[in-house]
Amino acid sequence: MSPAGGRLVTGLGITLAVVFAVSAIAQLLPAFVVLATGGADVAGIDLMSRLREARALFAGASPYALPAVYAPYPPATYLFFGPLAALTDQDARVLWALTTIPLLLALGWFAAVRAPGGMAMRVAALMLPFGFSGVAYGVQQGQLHVHALAAVVGALALAARPGASLPRDLAAGVLFALSLSKPTLTAPFFPLLLALPGRVRPAVVAALVYGA
């Protein structure tokens, strides 16, 4: 790359990093505050719905018979929410917010280590998950997208590493099964997991864990 091209890429990276940082401060930070404090009627509304449905399932009732179930999920999703269902609504919102932050960092790191163009572009890639309005909206609502996406990215990254490893394949399969808590987002990635050369085992583990 020519010096002029390098300067252009560096300037673009700095610009993107600043834009993503400003967006995170303006939108994502308030979304975390709303979610953790319950400071609005919509605070964690998706999370609260899933917890209500999970509690009904563990109490022996049908979550699909509850009123105002906007998007019924498969039973495996409610098993995923089992540990959170034992908490109070406020504690569950706080824990959901606290776990979202490192997952966004993990997604950003995954993008940063693969970003071309030098340090500025890597910083921009690191900030990328924090800069989208849709992420802030999902955080405020307590949606599953960040957790599910982090799980499926982790599963595919582990499964794609060269060399067979039973512990790694088991971890990849379990992560993919966990990602299916949001099947409309992550199920389309299953053929990709299955298509990895010589790596059928993670897909089999994912299917067995999810089916169990």
PDB file of N, CA and C in Angstrom, residues 34-35 38-48 93 137 139-142:
ATOM      1  N   VAL A  34     -30.730   1.919  31.716  1.00  0.00           N
ATOM      2  CA  VAL A  34     -32.165   1.618  31.729  1.00  0.00           C
ATOM      3  C   VAL A  34     -32.394   0.144  32.051  1.00  0.00           C
ATOM      4  N   LEU A  35     -31.619  -0.737  31.407  1.00  0.00           N
ATOM      5  CA  LEU A  35     -31.789  -2.166  31.646  1.00  0.00           C
ATOM      6  C   LEU A  35     -31.489  -2.526  33.099  1.00  0.00           C
ATOM      7  N   GLY A  38     -34.057  -0.674  35.564  1.00  0.00           N
ATOM      8  CA  GLY A  38     -35.496  -0.757  35.328  1.00  0.00           C
ATOM      9  C   GLY A  38     -36.119   0.609  35.196  1.00  0.00           C
ATOM     10  N   GLY A  39     -35.343   1.545  34.620  1.00  0.00           N
ATOM     11  CA  GLY A  39     -35.754   2.937  34.597  1.00  0.00           C
ATOM     12  C   GLY A  39     -36.755   3.316  33.536  1.00  0.00           C
ATOM     13  N   ALA A  40     -37.386   2.365  32.868  1.00  0.00           N
ATOM     14  CA  ALA A  40     -38.401   2.661  31.860  1.00  0.00           C
ATOM     15  C   ALA A  40     -39.308   1.440  31.720  1.00  0.00           C
ATOM     16  N   ASP A  41     -40.490   1.671  31.178  1.00  0.00           N
ATOM     17  CA  ASP A  41     -41.436   0.567  31.018  1.00  0.00           C
ATOM     18  C   ASP A  41     -40.885  -0.532  30.113  1.00  0.00           C
ATOM     19  N   VAL A  42     -40.011  -0.160  29.190  1.00  0.00           N
ATOM     20  CA  VAL A  42     -39.470  -1.142  28.245  1.00  0.00           C
ATOM     21  C   VAL A  42     -38.184  -1.784  28.750  1.00  0.00           C
ATOM     22  N   ALA A  43     -37.742  -1.449  29.967  1.00  0.00           N
ATOM     23  CA  ALA A  43     -36.477  -1.965  30.471  1.00  0.00           C
ATOM     24  C   ALA A  43     -36.514  -3.490  30.549  1.00  0.00           C
ATOM     25  N   GLY A  44     -35.724  -4.133  29.714  1.00  0.00           N
ATOM     26  CA  GLY A  44     -35.629  -5.584  29.746  1.00  0.00           C
ATOM     27  C   GLY A  44     -36.929  -6.296  29.452  1.00  0.00           C
ATOM     28  N   ILE A  45     -37.789  -5.703  28.631  1.00  0.00           N
ATOM     29  CA  ILE A  45     -39.110  -6.278  28.427  1.00  0.00           C
ATOM     30  C   ILE A  45     -39.040  -7.669  27.792  1.00  0.00           C
ATOM     31  N   ASP A  46     -38.095  -7.866  26.871  1.00  0.00           N
ATOM     32  CA  ASP A  46     -37.930  -9.194  26.281  1.00  0.00           C
ATOM     33  C   ASP A  46     -37.406 -10.192  27.305  1.00  0.00           C
ATOM     34  N   LEU A  47     -36.430  -9.774  28.087  1.00  0.00           N
ATOM     35  CA  LEU A  47     -35.889 -10.634  29.129  1.00  0.00           C
ATOM     36  C   LEU A  47     -36.961 -11.014  30.141  1.00  0.00           C
ATOM     37  N   MET A  48     -37.769 -10.041  30.544  1.00  0.00           N
ATOM     38  CA  MET A  48     -38.824 -10.319  31.515  1.00  0.00           C
ATOM     39  C   MET A  48     -39.853 -11.306  30.957  1.00  0.00           C
ATOM     40  N   ARG A  93     -31.979  -8.556  35.549  1.00  0.00           N
ATOM     41  CA  ARG A  93     -31.638  -7.462  34.633  1.00  0.00           C
ATOM     42  C   ARG A  93     -30.193  -7.024  34.819  1.00  0.00           C
ATOM     43  N   TYR A 137     -30.604  -0.721  21.293  1.00  0.00           N
ATOM     44  CA  TYR A 137     -32.026  -1.056  21.441  1.00  0.00           C
ATOM     45  C   TYR A 137     -32.192  -2.451  22.034  1.00  0.00           C
ATOM     46  N   VAL A 139     -30.061  -4.149  23.865  1.00  0.00           N
ATOM     47  CA  VAL A 139     -29.628  -4.169  25.263  1.00  0.00           C
ATOM     48  C   VAL A 139     -30.723  -3.626  26.164  1.00  0.00           C
ATOM     49  N   GLN A 140     -31.307  -2.514  25.783  1.00  0.00           N
ATOM     50  CA  GLN A 140     -32.361  -1.920  26.605  1.00  0.00           C
ATOM     51  C   GLN A 140     -33.553  -2.862  26.764  1.00  0.00           C
ATOM     52  N   GLN A 141     -33.853  -3.603  25.703  1.00  0.00           N
ATOM     53  CA  GLN A 141     -34.984  -4.526  25.733  1.00  0.00           C
ATOM     54  C   GLN A 141     -34.644  -5.848  26.412  1.00  0.00           C
ATOM     55  N   GLY A 142     -33.354  -6.094  26.650  1.00  0.00           N
ATOM     56  CA  GLY A 142     -32.955  -7.372  27.215  1.00  0.00           C
ATOM     57  C   GLY A 142     -33.065  -8.503  26.218  1.00  0.00           C
TER      58      GLY A 142
END
